[in-house]
Amino acid sequence: MAIALLTAAPASAQLAQQQGRAPAQGPDAPKSPQGQSTPADSGQAVDPKGNAPIVPDSEFNAALPPLSGDINAPLEPMPSATAGTAANAAPPSTAARPTIVPTATAADTSLPPAATENPELARPLVPLSSFDTTPLQTAADVKDPNPPQIRYDTVLKGLDALNLDGQFKSLSALREGGGKAANATQVSARAREDEALAVRLMKSLGYYDGTAVSTVETIPNDAGRLRATVSATPGRLYHLSSVTVKADPVVPADLITHNLPLKVGDPIEAARIEGAEANVSLVLPQQGYPFVKVGERDILLDDVADQATGAYTLPVDSGPRSSFGQLTTKGDAVFDLDHLNVFPRFDQGDLYDARKTDDLRDALVATGLFRGIAVEPQRTGRPGPDGTEQVDLLVTQTKGPPRSLGGTLGYSTGQGFRAEGTWTHRNLFPPEGALIGSVIAGTQEQGLSGTFRRSNAGKRDRTFQIIASANHNNYDAYDAFTGTLGVRWSYDSTPIWQKRITYAYGAELVGTNESVWDFSRNESVRRTYGIVALPGQIQWDTSDSLLNPTRGYRLKLNLSPETSVQGSVSPYVRTMIEGTFYYPVSSSIVIAGRARAGSIQGIDRDDLAPSRRYYGGGGGSVRGYGYQRLGPLDPQGNPVGGRSLNEFAVEARYRFGNFGIVPFVDAGNSYESSLPKGSDLKFGAGIGGRFYTNFGPLRLDVATPLNPRKGDGKVALYISIGQAF
């Protein structure tokens, strides 16, 4: 604004001179309307059109307000004036004041012709808030969708003798580029990265003098193609000259050094040293030192003369030797302390073992009631036995959803499809009092059941259940409508804690209406049975896995005293004994075998409800034969079951990765007598496929009967979860 004011007057004078007119002077100067002379008489310049006088520069500059010497001071306010008053002639009393000529607008007749002829020049400026700030695209911004590429080959030298070529290829920048680059500079940059990679890999094996150099050159007779070569020179291999551990005394005295598998003369190999240090961090918390901290190692290299060695020093803060104290808790009160104390597999005062702390956390996770759970040792300062310090375990609980839906699906020849869906509320009756509803829908089985289950009932992995169910089973052997009410106590193995001895016992009240073949009448009739049973089971297990054992054996005995009421009371005893073994021939082949025998004493077969008899055949019995098809048959060719059973099976389980192939041979039969026989065995053979998952193998078996009877199928198919035994 100040610049415009200072240049306005000279510009007007110059414009007048360019038009060939000079300011009027002398007696012919124009007069004012009152007949007085204009300011031109006093030496002021006059506009030729008779407008306000033009103020001389000296008067104009004198009228300006003084300027501040502070360059940061705010601008002086401008006086407000409308265009109309500014354009009018100034009255005589104000002739001495400076006149400010406003900026011309599109409406002024004094504008250049281009401004009035082009409406775009007269258009108001766009508001800043809506102004498009996107920069204009230049030629440099245009990207070629198909830029030219050069191709190159990668050559590695010097690392194959150290068996590092595989690691180099997996990490190489040149390899990652796929043999393509935008230009030679990019290839050179990748080659320099691989130089540093080669040096790091050599140092990781103890070759601290190792060097690498890369070259990029044009391949002869192949214009436009490059060869990138990385050449590595390992140099000398450094070995440990000493192994020193700086730590307070521990019990036993060699606990740290024994679990740090490093010795003088070992190569200074990074993976080996890191593994040894990790072993200290792992083992000491299992031997009473939960707060151990392995410090930063120091390796002092020495390349004097012909020796290339390094002195290794490791600081270890073992912390106090500790024993288990009490459980404490915070967070959501899913379980109180009384129920939390059901889970530990240790007693207060036992030497601290991190594996038992992990086991406690895993058992709490397995309840399915937590969104998050943490178990952390806390120092207390309380003395424990054998000079230890007691540490409490802080259990931090975060509540999770208690409800869940589940289901299973399977198929086998003879049973057809079977699908089961369950709804579970795991903590409807705290602690861990679950209500479970189940629906079974299958081609030959349908049913409903409701179960109340108290898990970890006063003891870890001990379960109490009350079961009520209604089922319909339609098999070749019988058609039955059955209602059951039972109670059961069990002490079970789990994938977290597989136990040597497990057991179960309970009571059942069964009412069933079943079809049965009456040999005296030579026809099928329906009969109603009332059954009271006291089933029990005990198992001894030395196998190495609950779901997929590879070594060991299992022995299981089932015993169930029962009374059948069907016109009269008939007590009897059902027994079953089973043994399985698992022998690893190699790391990928396991031989598995099974033998089972059952007997029912104290009752004739025809007085037994068909659903309580023994049958052979099917996916869990002798594969190749239909479900329950082995044993005596009625005149219509349907099985009637027996009072005894024997079964044998052997498998060769070959596993490769997550897959497996299992050839097998099964044998067995059921008999009318109360004791099984060794004759008249039926054999089946086949092959199965396995897909191993983290919750157990998926099983698909195909089998055929080797000595079939009339009515037996040629091929049987079985699909389920888990091994056959």
XYZ file of C-alpha atoms in Angstrom:
725
model
C 0.000 0.000 0.000
C 2.806 2.417 0.821
C 4.458 1.754 -2.527
C 1.212 2.510 -4.403
C 0.841 5.821 -2.594
C 4.384 6.867 -3.342
C 4.135 6.141 -7.093
C 0.617 7.385 -7.855
C 1.431 11.053 -8.509
C 4.426 10.601 -10.801
C 2.483 8.103 -12.834
C -0.346 10.611 -13.426
C 2.064 13.268 -14.539
C 3.795 10.923 -16.885
C 0.459 9.861 -18.392
C -0.443 13.507 -19.049
C 2.833 14.137 -20.812
C 2.356 11.048 -22.969
C -1.004 12.437 -24.168
C 0.634 15.682 -25.303
C -0.889 17.915 -22.601
C 0.910 19.983 -20.014
C -0.525 21.243 -16.753
C -2.310 24.646 -17.236
C -0.395 27.677 -15.920
C -0.633 31.515 -16.098
C -3.730 33.667 -16.510
C -5.520 31.139 -18.726
C -5.566 28.543 -15.981
C -9.046 27.135 -15.277
C -11.052 28.720 -12.516
C -13.091 27.159 -9.773
C -16.871 27.421 -9.914
C -16.692 30.441 -7.567
C -14.463 32.255 -10.018
C -11.372 31.755 -7.934
C -8.220 30.423 -9.319
C -7.531 26.686 -8.878
C -4.714 25.295 -6.808
C -2.626 25.501 -9.920
C -2.130 29.148 -9.047
C -0.142 28.079 -6.033
C 2.046 25.752 -7.987
C -0.031 22.558 -7.672
C -0.519 20.216 -10.609
C -4.055 20.021 -12.009
C -5.779 17.036 -13.685
C -6.654 18.022 -17.295
C -10.196 16.719 -16.823
C -10.798 19.134 -14.002
C -10.753 16.610 -11.182
C -9.062 17.025 -7.837
C -5.638 18.641 -7.930
C -2.617 16.457 -8.008
C -0.601 16.894 -4.826
C 3.110 17.578 -5.295
C 5.465 14.926 -3.978
C 6.833 17.156 -1.250
C 3.379 17.851 0.225
C 2.316 14.225 -0.235
C 5.373 12.896 1.600
C 4.934 15.463 4.362
C 1.343 14.326 4.913
C 2.318 10.677 5.398
C 2.314 9.460 9.022
C 5.722 8.730 10.485
C 6.971 5.150 10.074
C 8.165 3.122 13.072
C 11.705 1.919 13.171
C 10.504 -1.481 14.393
C 10.094 -3.757 11.372
C 7.946 -6.116 13.482
C 5.434 -3.373 14.388
C 1.875 -3.814 12.976
C 0.848 -1.777 9.909
C -0.959 1.524 10.453
C -4.748 1.276 9.925
C -6.030 2.630 6.599
C -8.788 5.261 6.583
C -12.087 3.973 5.216
C -13.393 5.638 2.084
C -15.846 4.640 -0.601
C -15.006 4.690 -4.222
C -17.566 7.405 -4.844
C -16.085 9.969 -2.463
C -12.561 9.161 -3.506
C -13.451 9.817 -7.122
C -15.110 13.202 -6.456
C -13.214 16.463 -6.488
C -11.920 17.559 -3.083
C -13.432 20.725 -1.621
C -11.230 23.804 -1.481
C -10.717 23.451 2.273
C -9.066 20.103 1.763
C -6.962 20.995 -1.234
C -3.794 20.757 0.801
C -4.522 17.179 1.853
C -3.068 14.258 -0.133
C -5.572 12.599 -2.432
C -5.559 8.788 -2.711
C -6.795 7.451 -6.026
C -8.522 4.028 -5.533
C -7.585 0.969 -7.514
C -9.503 0.785 -10.768
C -12.270 -1.833 -11.195
C -13.753 -3.497 -14.227
C -16.426 -0.833 -14.298
C -13.939 2.037 -14.712
C -13.828 3.467 -18.215
C -10.110 4.059 -17.744
C -9.339 0.255 -17.752
C -7.475 -1.191 -20.715
C -9.709 -2.563 -23.447
C -8.510 -6.156 -22.789
C -9.902 -6.033 -19.252
C -13.364 -5.020 -20.370
C -13.477 -7.295 -23.372
C -12.404 -10.487 -21.487
C -14.907 -11.354 -18.719
C -12.484 -13.841 -17.127
C -10.250 -10.954 -16.091
C -13.163 -9.266 -14.329
C -14.300 -12.456 -12.524
C -13.795 -12.324 -8.699
C -10.998 -14.424 -7.280
C -11.852 -17.916 -5.966
C -12.084 -18.070 -2.126
C -8.989 -19.584 -0.547
C -11.050 -22.235 1.248
C -12.151 -23.748 -2.069
C -8.940 -23.221 -4.019
C -7.552 -26.417 -5.617
C -4.018 -26.847 -4.288
C -3.205 -29.968 -6.332
C 0.108 -29.322 -8.046
C 0.201 -29.440 -11.793
C 1.585 -32.627 -13.296
C 4.888 -32.253 -15.020
C 6.570 -34.446 -17.541
C 8.765 -35.883 -14.785
C 5.700 -37.061 -12.897
C 4.388 -39.234 -15.706
C 5.258 -42.859 -14.931
C 5.755 -45.364 -17.664
C 3.556 -48.376 -16.874
C 6.102 -50.611 -18.576
C 9.510 -49.129 -17.718
C 12.506 -50.751 -19.360
C 14.277 -53.359 -17.225
C 17.622 -54.982 -17.352
C 18.257 -58.560 -16.364
C 21.134 -59.957 -14.393
C 22.550 -63.238 -13.087
C 23.758 -63.761 -9.519
C 26.959 -65.693 -8.812
C 28.136 -66.578 -5.292
C 31.662 -67.721 -4.551
C 33.359 -68.814 -1.347
C 30.405 -69.679 0.940
C 29.620 -73.192 -0.275
C 32.524 -74.655 1.703
C 30.957 -73.248 4.885
C 27.461 -74.518 4.010
C 26.239 -70.917 4.026
C 25.048 -70.738 0.455
C 21.517 -71.785 1.416
C 21.214 -69.059 4.048
C 22.718 -66.517 1.680
C 20.223 -67.324 -1.067
C 17.272 -67.003 1.332
C 18.412 -63.527 2.473
C 20.097 -62.153 -0.636
C 18.925 -58.809 -2.006
C 20.055 -59.860 -5.480
C 18.015 -63.059 -5.264
C 15.012 -61.187 -3.918
C 15.096 -58.950 -6.990
C 14.371 -61.957 -9.175
C 17.121 -61.120 -11.662
C 15.446 -57.885 -12.765
C 16.308 -54.252 -12.054
C 15.525 -50.798 -13.393
C 19.167 -49.964 -14.080
C 22.733 -51.000 -13.388
C 22.946 -48.693 -10.355
C 20.215 -50.669 -8.653
C 22.047 -53.925 -9.332
C 25.217 -52.461 -7.804
C 23.321 -51.344 -4.695
C 21.918 -54.839 -4.210
C 25.358 -56.342 -4.676
C 26.779 -54.090 -1.936
C 24.019 -55.232 0.418
C 24.962 -58.834 -0.300
C 28.607 -58.055 0.471
C 27.602 -57.073 4.008
C 25.324 -60.130 4.235
C 28.159 -62.488 3.328
C 30.408 -60.931 5.988
C 27.680 -61.274 8.650
C 27.118 -64.917 7.779
C 30.825 -65.718 8.002
C 31.122 -63.975 11.354
C 28.146 -65.991 12.620
C 30.314 -69.111 12.208
C 33.406 -67.570 13.792
C 35.200 -66.249 10.703
C 35.760 -62.725 11.975
C 38.451 -61.968 9.360
C 36.046 -62.726 6.534
C 35.758 -60.288 3.657
C 33.516 -60.034 0.617
C 33.613 -58.054 -2.605
C 31.054 -57.668 -5.363
C 31.452 -56.937 -9.063
C 28.891 -56.111 -11.730
C 29.862 -56.700 -15.341
C 28.285 -57.163 -18.742
C 27.947 -60.743 -19.927
C 29.858 -61.235 -23.179
C 27.752 -62.037 -26.236
C 24.594 -61.099 -24.321
C 24.001 -57.389 -24.697
C 21.915 -55.800 -21.989
C 22.432 -58.599 -19.451
C 24.645 -58.226 -16.380
C 26.413 -60.603 -14.044
C 26.572 -59.720 -10.334
C 29.260 -61.702 -8.520
C 29.726 -61.788 -4.737
C 33.060 -63.331 -3.744
C 33.647 -64.199 -0.081
C 36.919 -65.025 1.636
C 36.374 -66.582 5.105
C 39.832 -66.117 6.566
C 40.724 -67.741 9.900
C 38.265 -69.510 12.199
C 38.254 -68.146 15.768
C 37.981 -70.513 18.737
C 37.205 -69.998 22.412
C 40.343 -69.571 24.486
C 38.438 -69.360 27.784
C 34.884 -69.594 29.123
C 34.184 -67.462 32.198
C 30.863 -67.134 34.037
C 30.443 -64.278 36.496
C 27.666 -65.217 38.924
C 26.871 -65.578 42.601
C 27.079 -69.097 44.103
C 24.200 -71.398 43.144
C 22.974 -74.814 44.284
C 24.373 -77.114 43.022
C 27.628 -75.262 42.430
C 27.937 -76.306 38.769
C 24.307 -75.566 37.880
C 25.216 -72.736 35.488
C 28.404 -74.133 33.983
C 26.834 -77.572 33.522
C 23.964 -76.062 31.564
C 26.199 -73.762 29.505
C 27.503 -76.297 26.944
C 30.580 -74.328 25.854
C 34.205 -75.376 26.259
C 37.641 -74.117 25.345
C 38.449 -74.881 21.726
C 34.884 -74.601 20.453
C 34.469 -72.377 17.392
C 32.889 -69.023 18.198
C 29.671 -69.865 16.432
C 26.806 -67.441 17.064
C 23.972 -69.997 16.969
C 25.823 -72.342 19.338
C 26.621 -69.592 21.830
C 23.107 -68.141 21.759
C 21.655 -71.626 22.232
C 23.910 -72.256 25.231
C 22.849 -68.987 26.851
C 19.197 -69.743 26.146
C 19.657 -73.104 27.859
C 20.803 -71.324 31.028
C 17.729 -69.070 30.896
C 15.525 -72.156 30.480
C 17.033 -74.587 32.990
C 17.685 -72.336 35.982
C 13.985 -71.394 36.433
C 13.281 -75.139 36.430
C 15.819 -75.648 39.223
C 14.672 -73.050 41.725
C 15.785 -69.728 40.195
C 12.718 -67.962 38.736
C 14.352 -64.528 38.482
C 17.534 -65.431 36.603
C 18.865 -62.807 34.172
C 21.531 -63.681 31.636
C 23.599 -60.564 30.923
C 25.318 -59.314 27.802
C 28.170 -61.584 26.749
C 31.654 -60.231 26.047
C 34.032 -61.896 23.592
C 37.536 -60.422 23.431
C 39.163 -61.454 20.146
C 42.901 -62.080 19.965
C 44.684 -62.632 16.637
C 48.271 -62.604 17.866
C 50.679 -64.660 15.733
C 49.006 -67.673 14.172
C 46.296 -67.988 16.808
C 42.774 -66.668 16.305
C 40.945 -66.930 19.611
C 38.355 -65.219 21.736
C 37.944 -64.989 25.506
C 34.256 -65.498 26.386
C 32.728 -63.915 29.501
C 29.063 -64.176 30.531
C 27.525 -62.344 33.513
C 24.572 -64.156 35.120
C 22.333 -62.727 37.847
C 20.755 -65.878 39.267
C 18.537 -64.161 41.812
C 17.443 -65.940 45.010
C 16.939 -69.698 45.139
C 13.197 -70.011 45.629
C 10.390 -72.327 46.672
C 6.668 -72.169 45.983
C 4.622 -69.993 48.298
C 0.935 -69.127 47.948
C -1.380 -68.206 45.111
C -2.668 -64.641 44.904
C -5.038 -63.213 42.338
C -6.213 -59.989 40.750
C -8.449 -58.988 37.868
C -11.825 -60.581 37.162
C -12.910 -62.984 39.893
C -13.675 -65.929 37.601
C -12.284 -68.340 40.230
C -11.729 -67.607 43.903
C -8.570 -68.710 45.677
C -10.175 -71.914 46.962
C -10.856 -73.126 43.421
C -7.547 -71.820 42.064
C -5.743 -74.002 44.591
C -7.296 -77.088 42.962
C -5.084 -76.706 39.863
C -1.414 -76.637 41.029
C 0.627 -79.817 40.790
C 2.962 -78.654 43.566
C 2.763 -78.023 47.293
C 3.815 -74.988 49.238
C 7.516 -75.311 50.068
C 8.423 -77.344 46.962
C 11.462 -76.103 45.054
C 10.340 -73.668 42.353
C 9.962 -75.165 38.874
C 8.879 -73.004 35.939
C 7.381 -76.059 34.204
C 4.847 -76.423 37.011
C 4.003 -72.730 36.750
C 3.405 -73.172 33.015
C 1.307 -76.265 33.739
C -0.882 -74.257 36.118
C -1.441 -71.598 33.478
C -2.223 -74.201 30.796
C -4.754 -75.915 33.049
C -6.533 -72.614 33.676
C -6.574 -71.868 29.949
C -8.080 -75.319 29.286
C -11.184 -74.441 31.301
C -12.204 -72.129 28.446
C -13.412 -69.456 30.871
C -10.650 -66.896 30.370
C -9.991 -64.357 27.665
C -6.549 -63.906 29.170
C -4.653 -65.525 32.035
C -1.182 -64.836 33.438
C 0.733 -66.600 36.221
C 3.854 -64.751 37.418
C 6.202 -65.382 40.366
C 6.424 -62.569 42.922
C 9.190 -62.111 45.512
C 8.002 -62.060 49.125
C 11.142 -62.096 51.262
C 9.631 -64.910 53.356
C 12.094 -67.687 54.204
C 11.371 -71.129 52.831
C 12.868 -74.577 53.405
C 16.537 -75.325 52.644
C 17.498 -71.653 52.675
C 15.156 -70.722 49.863
C 12.909 -67.689 49.567
C 9.195 -68.315 49.080
C 7.684 -66.806 45.951
C 3.965 -66.311 45.512
C 2.294 -66.869 42.152
C 0.140 -63.952 41.031
C -2.769 -65.155 38.879
C -4.199 -62.354 36.737
C -7.657 -63.306 35.473
C -9.490 -61.795 32.507
C -12.988 -63.155 32.052
C -13.913 -64.754 28.728
C -17.210 -65.872 27.168
C -18.625 -68.894 29.075
C -20.839 -70.153 26.241
C -19.787 -72.082 23.182
C -21.109 -74.159 20.320
C -19.417 -77.316 19.093
C -19.957 -80.182 16.749
C -18.583 -83.403 15.282
C -19.188 -85.130 11.982
C -18.301 -88.668 10.933
C -19.129 -91.419 8.520
C -18.637 -95.153 8.418
C -20.107 -97.989 6.449
C -22.843 -99.600 8.555
C -23.418 -96.515 10.725
C -23.752 -93.987 7.928
C -23.420 -90.313 8.694
C -23.486 -89.092 12.265
C -23.494 -85.420 13.255
C -23.575 -84.100 16.805
C -24.002 -80.497 17.890
C -23.529 -79.205 21.422
C -24.315 -76.016 23.318
C -22.319 -75.453 26.491
C -22.426 -72.940 29.301
C -19.234 -73.773 31.177
C -19.857 -71.722 34.307
C -23.605 -71.584 34.810
C -23.143 -72.969 38.333
C -19.761 -71.578 39.537
C -17.145 -72.785 39.826
C -17.089 -74.723 36.550
C -20.593 -76.062 36.819
C -21.526 -76.516 33.179
C -24.829 -77.208 31.477
C -24.494 -79.030 28.156
C -27.207 -79.657 25.599
C -26.569 -82.121 22.785
C -28.388 -83.083 19.606
C -27.491 -86.127 17.506
C -28.675 -86.400 13.919
C -27.603 -89.369 11.858
C -28.799 -91.860 9.330
C -29.102 -94.535 12.040
C -28.977 -92.588 15.301
C -30.957 -89.634 16.625
C -31.061 -88.266 20.133
C -31.216 -85.490 22.684
C -29.310 -85.208 25.926
C -28.699 -82.810 28.764
C -25.689 -82.954 31.056
C -24.673 -81.192 34.234
C -20.906 -81.350 34.581
C -18.715 -80.143 37.418
C -15.128 -80.004 36.153
C -12.134 -80.071 38.516
C -14.545 -81.119 41.241
C -12.446 -80.809 44.393
C -9.452 -82.197 42.486
C -7.826 -81.308 39.224
C -9.192 -83.317 36.249
C -11.820 -85.021 38.390
C -15.268 -84.661 36.862
C -18.769 -85.241 38.200
C -21.662 -85.600 35.750
C -25.412 -86.100 35.768
C -26.702 -87.234 32.399
C -30.220 -87.508 31.004
C -30.722 -88.662 27.423
C -33.271 -89.987 24.968
C -32.018 -91.825 21.874
C -33.273 -93.771 18.901
C -30.909 -96.309 17.325
C -31.830 -98.135 14.144
C -29.210 -100.757 13.277
C -29.306 -104.143 11.589
C -28.936 -105.730 15.044
C -31.824 -103.917 16.718
C -34.106 -100.895 16.688
C -34.251 -99.231 20.119
C -35.844 -96.260 21.855
C -33.808 -95.674 24.995
C -33.973 -93.279 27.923
C -31.055 -93.040 30.339
C -30.445 -91.288 33.638
C -26.969 -91.621 35.082
C -24.321 -90.200 37.364
C -20.588 -90.537 36.820
C -17.343 -89.661 38.569
C -14.123 -89.802 36.583
C -10.459 -88.940 36.874
C -9.225 -88.391 33.356
C -6.081 -87.834 31.341
C -5.818 -84.657 29.315
C -3.358 -83.515 26.637
C -1.892 -81.177 29.268
C -1.500 -83.864 31.924
C -1.521 -87.473 30.772
C -1.774 -89.710 33.837
C -0.579 -93.240 34.438
C -3.757 -94.264 36.241
C -7.238 -93.030 35.373
C -10.600 -94.299 36.486
C -14.346 -93.790 36.208
C -17.342 -95.138 38.094
C -21.042 -94.370 38.364
C -24.599 -95.609 38.139
C -27.152 -95.847 35.331
C -30.894 -96.309 35.185
C -31.954 -97.337 31.669
C -35.367 -97.883 30.148
C -35.383 -99.222 26.613
C -37.850 -100.619 24.103
C -36.077 -102.730 21.491
C -36.704 -105.084 18.629
C -35.331 -108.573 19.298
C -35.403 -111.832 17.397
C -37.372 -114.455 19.320
C -35.919 -117.807 18.304
C -38.740 -119.708 20.021
C -41.336 -117.886 17.909
C -38.968 -117.435 14.931
C -39.885 -113.792 14.521
C -38.827 -110.315 15.508
C -40.683 -108.870 18.491
C -40.392 -105.744 20.624
C -39.620 -105.929 24.311
C -39.162 -103.378 27.055
C -36.274 -103.683 29.492
C -35.431 -101.907 32.712
C -31.723 -101.958 33.529
C -29.780 -100.839 36.574
C -26.002 -100.739 36.100
C -22.929 -99.781 38.141
C -20.250 -99.316 35.467
C -16.594 -98.852 36.381
C -13.342 -98.462 34.474
C -9.656 -98.307 35.306
C -6.705 -97.759 32.941
C -2.938 -97.958 33.201
C -1.201 -95.852 30.543
C 2.514 -95.605 29.759
C 2.149 -94.237 26.220
C 3.809 -90.989 25.215
C 0.725 -89.274 23.798
C -2.972 -89.299 24.434
C -4.084 -88.673 20.842
C -1.186 -89.999 18.751
C 0.995 -92.412 20.754
C 4.271 -93.633 19.295
C 5.666 -95.704 22.181
C 4.478 -97.421 25.361
C 1.353 -99.439 26.169
C -2.076 -99.194 27.759
C -4.174 -101.643 29.776
C -7.862 -101.006 30.419
C -10.486 -102.946 32.368
C -14.246 -102.282 32.214
C -16.519 -103.915 34.789
C -20.285 -103.344 35.054
C -22.545 -105.300 37.439
C -26.072 -104.968 36.024
C -29.625 -106.122 36.629
C -32.115 -106.531 33.819
C -35.820 -106.466 34.534
C -37.902 -108.003 31.768
C -40.606 -110.096 33.345
C -38.093 -111.154 35.997
C -34.934 -109.835 37.621
C -31.769 -111.164 36.029
C -28.451 -109.974 37.494
C -25.274 -110.352 35.451
C -21.789 -108.880 35.016
C -20.313 -107.379 31.851
C -16.508 -107.304 31.598
C -14.075 -106.100 28.939
C -10.283 -106.060 29.020
C -8.175 -104.318 26.391
C -4.458 -103.871 25.794
C -2.644 -101.750 23.208
C 1.047 -101.287 22.494
C 3.105 -98.859 20.371
C 6.631 -99.584 19.157
C 8.709 -97.109 17.105
C 10.673 -98.944 14.409
C 12.171 -95.651 13.243
C 11.463 -91.940 13.533
C 8.767 -92.251 10.855
C 7.326 -95.781 11.372
C 5.384 -97.002 14.420
C 3.977 -100.504 14.838
C 0.732 -100.421 16.842
C -1.256 -103.403 18.075
C -4.434 -104.097 20.016
C -6.089 -107.089 21.689
C -9.514 -107.031 23.316
C -11.723 -109.626 24.954
C -15.147 -109.350 26.556
C -17.471 -111.612 28.532
C -20.964 -111.468 30.053
C -21.590 -113.837 32.940
C -24.806 -114.774 34.756
C -27.510 -114.483 32.092
C -28.578 -116.149 28.836
C -28.051 -114.221 25.683
C -31.748 -114.094 24.764
C -32.612 -112.568 28.147
C -30.220 -109.670 27.519
C -31.429 -106.479 25.918
C -29.863 -106.427 22.403
C -28.217 -103.072 23.139
C -26.269 -104.659 26.069
C -24.796 -107.531 24.038
C -21.359 -107.670 22.413
C -20.948 -107.129 18.669
C -17.957 -107.134 16.351
C -17.255 -105.197 13.158
C -16.913 -101.527 12.304
C -14.376 -98.718 12.444
C -13.459 -99.316 16.094
C -13.525 -103.080 15.826
C -12.754 -105.317 12.824
C -12.551 -103.007 9.825
C -13.862 -104.305 6.523
C -17.078 -105.608 8.073
C -20.238 -103.640 8.657
C -21.017 -102.115 12.037
C -22.072 -104.907 14.487
C -22.148 -107.445 11.638
C -19.789 -109.991 13.244
C -21.264 -112.752 15.393
C -24.368 -114.935 15.312
C -27.073 -114.056 12.782
C -30.843 -114.559 12.809
C -32.613 -116.403 9.978
C -33.005 -113.101 8.131
C -29.249 -112.548 8.122
C -29.254 -109.794 10.767
C -26.790 -109.909 13.688
C -28.144 -110.838 17.107
C -24.967 -110.308 19.159
C -23.393 -112.497 21.785
C -22.074 -112.766 25.318
C -18.392 -112.715 24.417
C -16.017 -111.021 22.030
C -12.391 -111.094 20.925
C -10.560 -108.705 18.606
C -7.000 -108.255 17.338
C -5.422 -105.557 15.196
C -1.988 -104.500 13.991
C -1.019 -101.343 12.086
C 2.146 -99.918 10.532
C 1.881 -96.143 10.890
C 4.191 -94.401 8.431
C 4.315 -90.628 8.749
C 5.884 -88.084 6.400
C 5.392 -84.470 7.431
C 1.749 -83.823 8.255
C 0.583 -86.853 6.306
C 0.650 -90.583 6.901
C -0.138 -93.967 5.381
C -1.357 -96.833 7.577
C -1.717 -100.395 6.280
C -3.544 -102.633 8.767
C -4.946 -106.114 9.439
C -7.817 -106.757 11.875
C -9.382 -109.968 13.186
C -12.153 -110.907 15.593
C -15.661 -112.168 16.200
C -18.443 -112.287 18.786
C -19.882 -115.496 20.221
C -23.050 -116.767 21.820
C -21.030 -118.378 24.622
C -19.980 -116.431 27.705
C -16.287 -116.900 26.896
C -14.659 -116.022 23.549
C -13.176 -118.669 21.280
C -10.032 -118.720 19.247
C -11.705 -120.246 16.224
C -13.916 -118.787 13.531
C -12.054 -115.487 13.431
C -12.977 -113.042 10.679
C -10.179 -111.075 9.047
C -10.173 -107.676 7.408
C -7.357 -105.702 5.794
C -6.971 -102.284 4.335
C -5.049 -99.061 4.157
C -5.655 -95.680 5.694
C -4.581 -92.120 5.266
C -3.794 -89.676 8.059
C -3.643 -85.901 8.163
C -2.005 -84.736 11.369
C -3.292 -81.589 13.066
C -2.596 -79.941 16.407
C -5.715 -81.555 17.925
C -5.078 -85.070 16.592
C -4.946 -86.969 13.310
C -7.828 -87.024 10.861
C -8.412 -90.650 9.847
C -9.692 -92.130 6.600
C -9.587 -95.941 6.375
C -10.637 -98.193 3.512
C -10.897 -101.932 4.276
C -12.197 -105.148 2.798
C -13.210 -108.446 4.466
C -10.795 -111.305 3.743
C -13.208 -114.150 4.578
C -16.643 -112.580 4.170
C -19.967 -114.224 4.749
C -23.067 -113.836 2.683
C -24.336 -110.279 2.991
C -20.991 -108.719 3.914
C -19.918 -105.825 1.710
C -16.764 -105.809 -0.364
C -15.429 -102.439 0.801
C -15.977 -100.407 3.955
C -15.046 -96.739 4.517
C -14.392 -95.030 7.868
C -13.811 -91.302 8.518
C -13.193 -89.928 12.014
C -10.802 -88.003 14.255
C -8.032 -89.854 16.072
C -6.240 -93.129 15.527
C -8.238 -96.359 15.479
C -6.692 -97.204 18.886
